[in-house]
């Protein structure tokens, strides 16, 4: 069985109906069960007032029910809005308010939950279908029609921005995976990235369209190391999908090898730079596996360019290329910036006409997007991604707008002037984030109201966006164009630490 993304229904329903579709953190579902439960979910959602083009927030972490809800939403024609529990309540509320939503589906309890009340004291209560008045509890339908999902990503203003992805875009994604990735019949995917991170849509749409299996690995499971890998071996995972950072962590474990994972034949990477050293180590540990480096922003449905990183590619490059545009897409460099055109480009950010005007345009009759990535093409036509034009960073694979952290810091008491600063390794990757708050004094002491700054930030930001340290300074330095000089602040941080280290060493 599989899910036809063009027709939005399950097809080939008597073929391998008893094969595993989803191995959730809580329970496993065969294809037959996935189809039945997705239909039942769509019926339930309909009773709660959800319908075609009415977005439905699905919140949870790696439950089989999360997958059921996404498939059910596709059946119903309701764009799903995936929200992992790594996002604090406050962030989910802001997403809900952008959508005008008052109800969401909680994959953990398997119930629709009402977001009643306002502000911090607001309650989240299960809501019964009978009590739900459609007009009161469901968001208005979206202006954009036939969307598959709306995925919220870090926004510079402090508000997450909703990337609207059409059904034609996910169909193009699945067609590309089927045509070029050589994943075989019914691939078994590792799904580890949160569903609120678009990398995970590889496994969602790959599993659905190819009739495969998704093995959902929770944060608790992946933290276990050896048992996590043993679980992947038990389920015969064939296709590893992650950021390079996540694979790098696994190298610490000797079981992460062809012997430990004998069925694994493909590494599918996206989301950040794939370091040459990591690719080399993987070639040694998994001599029979293909390594595919893919590149692309959430705004262009998971990935847009690709290259198989074999020994020849490794021999010729000190920094890996991101390859060539996928079928049906065009990628070009305009004034140093990578631009993407094709049917897989988003319909636009939800309610952000300002951003849409600045970042979207039409190219050869197709939707096109300015990525904000610096790019280049070599004489062979291979594309390279060379960092960012703006203050967006990647840390451990997570996409973070530093200005979103700034906004959260400035909302803290006595922190009207504050900035987040990435500390980079020699290769340019971000090791951690620290933050500075201007106090007008040289004593280096934080205002008393900031003693529990981490807890205050955690109410608003996901854990991966919270700086590891907050330091006081007299004023924040600015560059020639009067932007906060984060490079200078990183240098100040190093100076303070080098001095402290020298004093410590006597
Ligand atoms: P996201 O929207 O989370 O997928 O992040 C997209 C951004 O991650 C891109 O705009 C790039 O800055 C970066 N990125 C994604 N894939 C790659 C890659 N293969 N190599 C280098 N940078 C990448």
Short mmCIF file of C-alpha atoms and ligand atoms in Angstrom, two decimals:
data_model
loop_
_atom_site.label_atom_id
_atom_site.label_comp_id
_atom_site.label_asym_id
_atom_site.label_seq_id
_atom_site.Cartn_x
_atom_site.Cartn_y
_atom_site.Cartn_z
CA UNK A 1 0.00 0.00 0.00
CA UNK A 2 1.07 3.62 -0.41
CA UNK A 3 -0.37 7.13 -0.35
CA UNK A 4 -0.92 8.82 -3.70
CA UNK A 5 -0.01 12.46 -3.07
CA UNK A 6 -1.59 13.61 -6.33
CA UNK A 7 -4.97 12.00 -5.56
CA UNK A 8 -4.64 12.41 -1.78
CA UNK A 9 -5.71 8.89 -0.95
CA UNK A 10 -4.34 5.47 -0.07
CA UNK A 11 -3.82 3.30 -3.17
CA UNK A 12 -2.78 -0.32 -3.89
CA UNK A 13 -4.64 -1.08 -0.69
CA UNK A 14 -4.31 -4.85 -0.95
CA UNK A 15 -0.57 -4.84 -1.61
CA UNK A 16 1.55 -5.48 1.50
CA UNK A 17 -1.24 -4.15 3.68
CA UNK A 18 0.29 -5.92 6.68
CA UNK A 19 3.77 -4.39 6.21
CA UNK A 20 4.90 -1.91 8.86
CA UNK A 21 4.16 1.71 8.00
CA UNK A 22 5.10 3.53 11.20
CA UNK A 23 7.16 2.38 14.16
CA UNK A 24 6.27 5.09 16.65
CA UNK A 25 7.93 5.77 19.98
CA UNK A 26 4.74 4.42 21.60
CA UNK A 27 3.24 1.87 19.17
CA UNK A 28 3.69 0.45 15.68
CA UNK A 29 1.18 0.52 12.81
CA UNK A 30 0.85 -1.64 9.73
CA UNK A 31 -0.25 0.03 6.50
CA UNK A 32 -3.79 -1.29 6.91
CA UNK A 33 -3.95 0.25 10.39
CA UNK A 34 -2.42 3.53 9.23
CA UNK A 35 -5.07 3.84 6.52
CA UNK A 36 -7.94 2.99 8.89
CA UNK A 37 -6.73 5.30 11.63
CA UNK A 38 -5.99 8.17 9.23
CA UNK A 39 -9.56 7.94 7.89
CA UNK A 40 -10.93 7.82 11.44
CA UNK A 41 -8.76 10.84 12.40
CA UNK A 42 -10.00 12.81 9.38
CA UNK A 43 -13.58 12.06 10.45
CA UNK A 44 -12.86 13.20 14.00
CA UNK A 45 -11.11 16.37 12.80
CA UNK A 46 -14.10 17.11 10.58
CA UNK A 47 -16.40 16.86 13.61
CA UNK A 48 -14.21 19.47 15.29
CA UNK A 49 -14.77 21.83 12.39
CA UNK A 50 -11.59 21.16 10.41
CA UNK A 51 -11.97 20.92 6.65
CA UNK A 52 -10.11 21.48 3.38
CA UNK A 53 -7.79 24.51 3.60
CA UNK A 54 -8.38 24.91 7.35
CA UNK A 55 -4.98 24.44 9.04
CA UNK A 56 -4.69 21.97 11.90
CA UNK A 57 -1.90 22.15 14.47
CA UNK A 58 -0.55 18.72 15.40
CA UNK A 59 1.57 18.74 18.53
CA UNK A 60 3.64 15.92 19.97
CA UNK A 61 6.91 14.07 19.70
CA UNK A 62 7.38 10.92 17.67
CA UNK A 63 4.06 9.25 18.54
CA UNK A 64 2.56 6.98 15.86
CA UNK A 65 -0.52 9.21 16.27
CA UNK A 66 1.45 12.20 14.99
CA UNK A 67 2.01 10.36 11.73
CA UNK A 68 -1.64 9.26 11.60
CA UNK A 69 -2.72 12.88 12.03
CA UNK A 70 -0.49 14.09 9.19
CA UNK A 71 -1.86 11.38 6.87
CA UNK A 72 -5.40 12.14 8.05
CA UNK A 73 -4.93 15.86 7.38
CA UNK A 74 -3.76 15.05 3.84
CA UNK A 75 -6.94 12.96 3.34
CA UNK A 76 -9.07 15.82 4.61
CA UNK A 77 -7.21 18.47 2.61
CA UNK A 78 -6.45 20.35 5.83
CA UNK A 79 -2.85 21.67 5.87
CA UNK A 80 -1.10 20.22 8.91
CA UNK A 81 1.04 22.45 11.12
CA UNK A 82 3.58 20.25 12.91
CA UNK A 83 4.70 21.48 16.33
CA UNK A 84 7.15 19.38 18.32
CA UNK A 85 6.99 19.48 22.12
CA UNK A 86 10.50 20.99 22.06
CA UNK A 87 8.60 24.25 21.47
CA UNK A 88 7.37 25.79 24.73
CA UNK A 89 3.63 26.50 25.22
CA UNK A 90 4.18 30.19 24.64
CA UNK A 91 5.68 29.58 21.19
CA UNK A 92 2.83 27.28 20.26
CA UNK A 93 0.34 29.93 21.36
CA UNK A 94 1.99 32.47 19.07
CA UNK A 95 1.78 30.00 16.18
CA UNK A 96 -1.88 29.34 17.02
CA UNK A 97 -2.60 33.04 17.16
CA UNK A 98 -0.97 33.61 13.74
CA UNK A 99 -3.30 30.92 12.37
CA UNK A 100 -6.30 32.14 14.35
CA UNK A 101 -6.48 28.62 15.84
CA UNK A 102 -8.17 27.83 19.13
CA UNK A 103 -7.90 24.04 18.99
CA UNK A 104 -5.01 21.73 18.25
CA UNK A 105 -4.53 17.98 18.04
CA UNK A 106 -2.37 16.58 20.83
CA UNK A 107 -0.70 13.42 19.48
CA UNK A 108 0.32 12.32 22.97
CA UNK A 109 -3.21 12.10 24.37
CA UNK A 110 -4.81 11.48 20.98
CA UNK A 111 -7.31 14.30 21.63
CA UNK A 112 -8.20 17.68 20.26
CA UNK A 113 -7.32 20.30 22.85
CA UNK A 114 -8.77 23.76 23.24
CA UNK A 115 -6.53 26.76 23.83
CA UNK A 116 -8.86 28.65 26.13
CA UNK A 117 -8.19 31.96 27.79
CA UNK A 118 -5.40 34.35 27.04
CA UNK A 119 -1.89 35.04 28.22
CA UNK A 120 0.23 33.07 30.62
CA UNK A 121 -2.56 31.66 32.74
CA UNK A 122 -4.34 30.21 29.74
CA UNK A 123 -5.51 26.63 30.08
CA UNK A 124 -5.32 23.80 27.60
CA UNK A 125 -8.33 21.56 27.88
CA UNK A 126 -9.53 18.58 25.89
CA UNK A 127 -12.51 19.54 23.79
CA UNK A 128 -15.34 17.20 22.86
CA UNK A 129 -16.55 17.31 19.27
CA UNK A 130 -20.14 17.83 20.33
CA UNK A 131 -19.25 20.94 22.34
CA UNK A 132 -17.11 22.40 19.61
CA UNK A 133 -18.81 25.01 17.59
CA UNK A 134 -16.97 24.98 14.28
CA UNK A 135 -16.91 28.71 13.91
CA UNK A 136 -15.66 29.29 17.46
CA UNK A 137 -12.94 26.67 17.72
CA UNK A 138 -11.39 26.26 14.28
CA UNK A 139 -9.23 28.76 12.48
CA UNK A 140 -10.47 30.46 9.33
CA UNK A 141 -9.53 28.76 6.07
CA UNK A 142 -6.32 29.97 4.50
CA UNK A 143 -6.12 32.28 1.56
CA UNK A 144 -3.72 29.82 -0.11
CA UNK A 145 -5.58 26.69 -1.25
CA UNK A 146 -4.40 23.09 -1.52
CA UNK A 147 -1.53 23.37 0.89
CA UNK A 148 0.05 20.22 2.32
CA UNK A 149 1.51 21.85 5.42
CA UNK A 150 2.51 25.10 7.09
CA UNK A 151 5.80 24.86 8.92
CA UNK A 152 6.90 27.58 11.33
CA UNK A 153 10.55 28.52 11.35
CA UNK A 154 12.59 31.03 13.35
CA UNK A 155 11.73 34.65 12.50
CA UNK A 156 13.85 37.79 12.86
CA UNK A 157 11.04 39.80 14.46
CA UNK A 158 10.77 37.37 17.35
CA UNK A 159 7.66 35.77 15.83
CA UNK A 160 8.07 32.38 14.10
CA UNK A 161 7.14 32.67 10.40
CA UNK A 162 4.81 30.21 8.68
CA UNK A 163 6.15 28.66 5.46
CA UNK A 164 3.20 27.54 3.29
CA UNK A 165 3.97 24.46 1.21
CA UNK A 166 1.57 23.39 -1.54
CA UNK A 167 0.52 19.87 -2.40
CA UNK A 168 2.22 20.21 -5.79
CA UNK A 169 5.48 20.84 -3.93
CA UNK A 170 5.35 17.69 -1.81
CA UNK A 171 4.35 15.66 -4.88
CA UNK A 172 7.48 17.03 -6.60
CA UNK A 173 9.55 16.06 -3.56
CA UNK A 174 8.28 12.48 -3.59
CA UNK A 175 8.71 12.16 -7.38
CA UNK A 176 12.32 13.29 -7.06
CA UNK A 177 13.03 10.85 -4.22
CA UNK A 178 11.53 8.01 -6.25
CA UNK A 179 13.36 8.90 -9.45
CA UNK A 180 16.86 9.74 -8.24
CA UNK A 181 17.64 8.47 -4.76
CA UNK A 182 17.66 4.71 -5.57
CA UNK A 183 16.01 3.94 -2.23
CA UNK A 184 14.65 0.58 -3.43
CA UNK A 185 11.17 -0.84 -2.88
CA UNK A 186 9.60 0.09 0.44
CA UNK A 187 12.57 1.86 2.06
CA UNK A 188 12.80 1.88 5.85
CA UNK A 189 13.59 5.43 7.01
CA UNK A 190 15.17 6.62 10.20
CA UNK A 191 13.03 9.56 11.32
CA UNK A 192 14.82 11.46 14.04
CA UNK A 193 14.38 15.18 13.28
CA UNK A 194 11.34 16.75 14.97
CA UNK A 195 8.32 17.05 12.66
CA UNK A 196 8.56 20.82 13.14
CA UNK A 197 11.86 20.69 11.25
CA UNK A 198 11.28 20.23 7.50
CA UNK A 199 14.11 17.70 7.15
CA UNK A 200 11.62 15.19 8.64
CA UNK A 201 9.33 15.69 5.64
CA UNK A 202 11.75 13.52 3.64
CA UNK A 203 10.64 10.55 5.75
CA UNK A 204 6.99 11.56 5.99
CA UNK A 205 6.46 11.92 2.25
CA UNK A 206 9.05 9.27 1.32
CA UNK A 207 7.28 6.71 3.50
CA UNK A 208 3.81 7.67 2.29
CA UNK A 209 4.59 7.91 -1.42
CA UNK A 210 6.92 4.90 -1.66
CA UNK A 211 4.94 2.59 0.61
CA UNK A 212 7.86 2.37 3.03
CA UNK A 213 8.29 2.41 6.79
CA UNK A 214 9.17 5.29 9.09
CA UNK A 215 11.01 4.39 12.28
CA UNK A 216 10.38 7.34 14.59
CA UNK A 217 13.18 7.86 17.10
CA UNK A 218 12.38 10.09 20.08
CA UNK A 219 14.93 12.31 21.80
CA UNK A 220 14.91 9.91 24.76
CA UNK A 221 15.62 7.00 22.43
CA UNK A 222 18.41 8.64 20.42
CA UNK A 223 20.12 9.72 23.67
CA UNK A 224 20.57 6.06 24.59
CA UNK A 225 23.25 5.42 21.96
CA UNK A 226 23.70 1.67 21.57
CA UNK A 227 20.02 0.67 22.23
CA UNK A 228 18.93 3.32 19.70
CA UNK A 229 21.17 1.83 17.01
CA UNK A 230 20.11 -1.72 17.97
CA UNK A 231 16.49 -0.65 17.48
CA UNK A 232 17.28 0.66 13.99
CA UNK A 233 19.01 -2.64 13.17
CA UNK A 234 16.01 -4.61 14.45
CA UNK A 235 13.68 -2.71 12.12
CA UNK A 236 16.05 -3.06 9.16
CA UNK A 237 16.55 0.67 8.55
CA UNK A 238 17.80 1.19 4.98
CA UNK A 239 17.79 5.00 4.74
CA UNK A 240 19.44 7.23 7.30
CA UNK A 241 18.05 10.77 7.25
CA UNK A 242 19.58 13.39 9.54
CA UNK A 243 21.67 16.49 9.73
CA UNK A 244 25.42 15.88 9.53
CA UNK A 245 25.66 16.96 13.21
CA UNK A 246 23.45 14.08 14.30
CA UNK A 247 25.48 11.52 12.33
CA UNK A 248 28.69 12.99 13.75
CA UNK A 249 27.45 12.24 17.27
CA UNK A 250 26.78 8.61 16.36
CA UNK A 251 30.39 8.06 15.30
CA UNK A 252 31.26 7.89 19.00
CA UNK A 253 29.45 4.55 19.04
CA UNK A 254 31.30 1.57 17.48
CA UNK A 255 27.95 -0.04 16.58
CA UNK A 256 27.42 2.76 14.10
CA UNK A 257 28.88 0.75 11.24
CA UNK A 258 27.90 -1.49 8.35
CA UNK A 259 28.17 -4.51 10.67
CA UNK A 260 25.88 -2.92 13.26
CA UNK A 261 23.38 -1.68 10.66
CA UNK A 262 23.65 -4.23 7.83
CA UNK A 263 20.55 -3.06 5.89
CA UNK A 264 21.60 0.58 5.78
CA UNK A 265 22.48 1.55 2.20
CA UNK A 266 21.82 5.31 2.02
CA UNK A 267 22.71 8.39 4.05
CA UNK A 268 20.51 11.32 3.15
CA UNK A 269 21.83 14.57 4.59
CA UNK A 270 20.41 18.05 4.54
CA UNK A 271 20.18 21.15 6.70
CA UNK A 272 23.79 22.21 7.15
CA UNK A 273 27.31 21.83 5.78
CA UNK A 274 28.41 18.21 5.33
CA UNK A 275 32.05 18.25 6.47
CA UNK A 276 34.53 16.32 4.32
CA UNK A 277 35.96 14.62 7.43
CA UNK A 278 32.53 13.25 8.38
CA UNK A 279 31.87 11.96 4.86
CA UNK A 280 35.27 10.23 4.88
CA UNK A 281 34.60 8.55 8.22
CA UNK A 282 31.21 7.36 6.99
CA UNK A 283 32.80 5.92 3.83
CA UNK A 284 35.07 3.88 6.09
CA UNK A 285 32.38 2.72 8.49
CA UNK A 286 29.79 2.05 5.76
CA UNK A 287 31.72 1.14 2.61
CA UNK A 288 28.58 -0.09 0.82
CA UNK A 289 26.36 2.93 1.56
CA UNK A 290 25.70 5.92 -0.71
CA UNK A 291 26.07 9.34 0.87
CA UNK A 292 23.81 12.01 -0.60
CA UNK A 293 24.40 15.64 0.32
CA UNK A 294 21.28 17.70 -0.29
CA UNK A 295 20.74 21.40 0.24
CA UNK A 296 17.78 23.68 0.51
CA UNK A 297 15.73 25.89 2.80
CA UNK A 298 12.34 25.01 4.31
CA UNK A 299 10.90 27.58 1.89
CA UNK A 300 11.67 25.19 -1.01
CA UNK A 301 10.25 21.93 0.39
CA UNK A 302 13.12 20.20 2.20
CA UNK A 303 15.82 20.20 -0.48
CA UNK A 304 16.62 21.55 -3.92
CA UNK A 305 20.12 20.41 -4.87
CA UNK A 306 21.89 17.09 -4.50
CA UNK A 307 25.13 15.24 -5.07
CA UNK A 308 26.24 11.69 -4.33
CA UNK A 309 29.41 12.07 -2.29
CA UNK A 310 31.62 9.25 -3.53
CA UNK A 311 35.39 8.81 -3.31
CA UNK A 312 35.96 10.88 -6.47
CA UNK A 313 34.00 13.84 -5.06
CA UNK A 314 35.89 13.54 -1.77
CA UNK A 315 39.24 13.43 -3.56
CA UNK A 316 38.56 16.66 -5.43
CA UNK A 317 37.05 18.93 -2.80
CA UNK A 318 38.30 20.45 0.42
CA UNK A 319 34.76 21.78 0.97
CA UNK A 320 31.89 19.73 -0.43
CA UNK A 321 29.65 21.09 -3.16
CA UNK A 322 25.87 21.02 -2.72
CA UNK A 323 25.62 19.55 -6.23
CA UNK A 324 23.09 20.41 -8.89
CA UNK A 325 19.45 21.41 -8.94
CA UNK A 326 16.97 18.54 -8.66
CA UNK A 327 14.69 17.76 -11.59
CA UNK A 328 12.05 20.44 -12.13
CA UNK A 329 14.07 23.07 -10.23
CA UNK A 330 16.45 25.82 -11.20
CA UNK A 331 19.17 27.21 -8.95
CA UNK A 332 21.26 30.21 -9.87
CA UNK A 333 23.49 32.78 -8.22
CA UNK A 334 22.24 36.36 -8.36
CA UNK A 335 24.57 39.01 -6.97
CA UNK A 336 26.30 36.34 -4.87
CA UNK A 337 23.03 34.94 -3.47
CA UNK A 338 21.62 31.48 -4.19
CA UNK A 339 18.15 31.71 -5.75
CA UNK A 340 15.75 28.83 -6.28
CA UNK A 341 12.90 28.50 -8.78
CA UNK A 342 10.37 25.73 -9.31
CA UNK A 343 7.04 24.24 -8.30
CA UNK A 344 8.56 23.20 -4.97
CA UNK A 345 9.08 26.80 -3.84
CA UNK A 346 6.64 27.82 -1.09
CA UNK A 347 3.46 29.75 -1.82
CA UNK A 348 4.72 32.40 0.62
CA UNK A 349 5.04 33.16 4.34
CA UNK A 350 1.65 33.26 6.05
CA UNK A 351 0.48 36.87 6.57
CA UNK A 352 3.93 38.27 5.84
CA UNK A 353 3.46 40.24 2.63
CA UNK A 354 6.50 42.36 3.54
CA UNK A 355 8.78 39.30 3.51
CA UNK A 356 7.08 37.80 0.47
CA UNK A 357 7.67 41.01 -1.48
CA UNK A 358 11.35 41.03 -0.46
CA UNK A 359 12.17 37.35 -0.93
CA UNK A 360 9.84 35.95 -3.60
CA UNK A 361 9.74 36.63 -7.33
CA UNK A 362 8.88 34.90 -10.59
CA UNK A 363 11.57 33.28 -12.72
CA UNK A 364 10.76 31.69 -16.11
CA UNK A 365 7.12 31.59 -15.03
CA UNK A 366 7.86 29.67 -11.80
CA UNK A 367 7.78 30.75 -8.15
CA UNK A 368 11.27 31.76 -7.04
CA UNK A 369 12.92 32.50 -3.69
CA UNK A 370 16.02 34.39 -2.58
CA UNK A 371 17.62 32.09 -0.02
CA UNK A 372 19.90 34.50 1.85
CA UNK A 373 22.72 31.96 1.28
CA UNK A 374 25.94 33.05 -0.36
CA UNK A 375 26.63 30.82 -3.33
CA UNK A 376 28.94 30.06 -6.22
CA UNK A 377 29.06 27.76 -9.25
CA UNK A 378 32.28 26.14 -10.46
CA UNK A 379 33.33 25.50 -14.07
CA UNK A 380 31.60 22.08 -14.01
CA UNK A 381 28.32 23.65 -12.95
CA UNK A 382 28.56 22.36 -9.37
CA UNK A 383 26.94 24.63 -6.79
CA UNK A 384 28.48 25.66 -3.46
CA UNK A 385 26.83 27.16 -0.39
CA UNK A 386 29.24 29.54 1.32
CA UNK A 387 27.42 30.84 4.38
CA UNK A 388 24.77 33.45 5.06
CA UNK A 389 24.19 37.03 4.05
CA UNK A 390 22.20 37.69 7.25
CA UNK A 391 22.15 36.73 10.94
CA UNK A 392 20.56 33.30 10.48
CA UNK A 393 22.72 30.47 11.83
CA UNK A 394 22.67 26.70 12.07
CA UNK A 395 23.61 25.03 15.33
CA UNK A 396 23.45 21.27 15.65
CA UNK A 397 21.28 21.38 12.52
CA UNK A 398 18.71 23.76 14.03
CA UNK A 399 17.88 26.91 12.10
CA UNK A 400 18.04 29.95 14.34
CA UNK A 401 17.56 33.65 13.68
CA UNK A 402 19.81 35.45 16.18
CA UNK A 403 17.35 38.36 16.08
CA UNK A 404 14.64 36.07 17.46
CA UNK A 405 16.86 35.39 20.49
CA UNK A 406 17.61 39.14 20.74
CA UNK A 407 13.88 39.86 20.85
CA UNK A 408 13.33 37.28 23.61
CA UNK A 409 16.29 38.67 25.60
CA UNK A 410 14.99 42.23 25.31
CA UNK A 411 11.64 41.15 26.71
CA UNK A 412 13.41 40.18 29.95
CA UNK A 413 13.42 42.67 32.87
CA UNK A 414 16.32 45.21 32.75
CA UNK A 415 17.54 43.86 29.40
CA UNK A 416 16.35 46.50 26.95
CA UNK A 417 19.63 46.26 25.08
CA UNK A 418 20.85 42.69 24.57
CA UNK A 419 22.23 40.50 21.81
CA UNK A 420 22.93 36.84 21.06
CA UNK A 421 26.40 35.97 19.81
CA UNK A 422 27.43 32.75 18.04
CA UNK A 423 30.83 31.33 19.01
CA UNK A 424 32.31 29.61 15.98
CA UNK A 425 34.79 26.78 15.58
CA UNK A 426 37.74 27.26 13.22
CA UNK A 427 35.70 25.65 10.38
CA UNK A 428 32.94 28.27 10.82
CA UNK A 429 30.34 25.98 12.40
CA UNK A 430 28.62 27.31 15.52
CA UNK A 431 29.70 25.60 18.74
CA UNK A 432 27.39 27.55 21.08
CA UNK A 433 25.56 30.82 21.61
CA UNK A 434 26.28 33.30 24.39
CA UNK A 435 24.47 36.57 25.05
CA UNK A 436 25.38 40.06 26.23
CA UNK A 437 23.20 42.57 28.04
CA UNK A 438 24.17 46.25 28.22
CA UNK A 439 24.02 47.55 31.80
CA UNK A 440 25.74 50.95 31.42
CA UNK A 441 28.34 49.87 33.95
CA UNK A 442 31.78 48.24 33.80
CA UNK A 443 31.31 46.12 36.92
CA UNK A 444 30.33 43.08 34.87
CA UNK A 445 27.39 42.30 37.18
CA UNK A 446 23.99 41.22 35.84
CA UNK A 447 20.97 43.18 37.12
CA UNK A 448 19.28 41.29 39.98
CA UNK A 449 16.06 40.89 37.99
CA UNK A 450 17.97 38.66 35.57
CA UNK A 451 19.05 36.03 38.09
CA UNK A 452 16.69 33.43 36.58
CA UNK A 453 17.11 34.57 32.94
CA UNK A 454 17.36 31.01 31.61
CA UNK A 455 14.03 29.97 33.11
CA UNK A 456 12.43 33.17 31.79
CA UNK A 457 13.76 32.53 28.28
CA UNK A 458 12.66 28.88 28.39
CA UNK A 459 9.05 30.03 28.61
CA UNK A 460 9.43 31.55 25.17
CA UNK A 461 12.25 29.81 23.28
CA UNK A 462 12.98 26.14 22.54
CA UNK A 463 15.95 24.80 24.49
CA UNK A 464 18.27 24.83 21.48
CA UNK A 465 17.88 28.63 21.18
CA UNK A 466 18.78 29.46 24.79
CA UNK A 467 22.29 30.94 25.14
CA UNK A 468 24.66 29.02 27.39
CA UNK A 469 25.84 32.19 29.20
CA UNK A 470 24.60 35.75 29.74
CA UNK A 471 27.27 38.39 30.30
CA UNK A 472 27.00 42.03 31.30
CA UNK A 473 28.78 44.79 29.37
CA UNK A 474 28.64 48.60 29.45
CA UNK A 475 27.19 49.03 25.92
CA UNK A 476 26.75 46.83 22.88
CA UNK A 477 29.26 47.66 20.14
CA UNK A 478 27.83 48.61 16.73
CA UNK A 479 29.40 48.26 13.30
CA UNK A 480 29.72 51.03 10.70
CA UNK A 481 26.11 50.52 9.55
CA UNK A 482 24.89 50.70 13.16
CA UNK A 483 24.04 47.02 13.42
CA UNK A 484 25.06 45.22 16.59
CA UNK A 485 28.62 44.03 16.01
CA UNK A 486 28.34 40.34 16.91
CA UNK A 487 31.84 39.63 15.62
CA UNK A 488 33.26 42.18 18.09
CA UNK A 489 31.19 40.68 20.91
CA UNK A 490 32.50 37.19 20.07
CA UNK A 491 36.01 38.64 20.23
CA UNK A 492 35.21 40.35 23.57
CA UNK A 493 33.99 37.00 24.89
CA UNK A 494 37.19 35.28 23.81
CA UNK A 495 39.32 38.05 25.33
CA UNK A 496 37.53 37.73 28.67
CA UNK A 497 37.96 33.97 28.64
CA UNK A 498 41.55 33.96 27.53
CA UNK A 499 42.33 36.51 30.31
CA UNK A 500 40.44 34.44 32.86
CA UNK A 501 42.29 31.32 31.73
CA UNK A 502 45.67 33.13 31.99
CA UNK A 503 44.87 34.33 35.51
CA UNK A 504 43.74 30.84 36.44
CA UNK A 505 47.00 29.38 35.13
CA UNK A 506 48.88 31.86 37.32
P1 LIG B 1 16.30 24.77 6.93
O1 LIG B 1 15.27 25.69 6.46
O2 LIG B 1 16.23 24.47 8.39
O3 LIG B 1 16.37 23.52 6.12
O4 LIG B 1 17.70 25.51 6.75
C1 LIG B 1 18.09 25.93 5.47
C2 LIG B 1 19.47 26.50 5.50
O5 LIG B 1 20.41 25.53 5.97
C3 LIG B 1 19.95 26.85 4.12
O6 LIG B 1 19.47 28.10 3.69
C4 LIG B 1 21.47 26.81 4.30
O7 LIG B 1 21.93 27.98 4.94
C5 LIG B 1 21.63 25.65 5.27
N1 LIG B 1 21.86 24.38 4.55
C6 LIG B 1 20.94 23.45 4.24
N2 LIG B 1 21.50 22.40 3.61
C7 LIG B 1 22.82 22.66 3.49
C8 LIG B 1 23.94 21.97 2.92
N3 LIG B 1 23.82 20.76 2.37
N4 LIG B 1 25.15 22.58 2.96
C9 LIG B 1 25.30 23.81 3.51
N5 LIG B 1 24.28 24.50 4.09
C10 LIG B 1 23.05 23.94 4.09
#
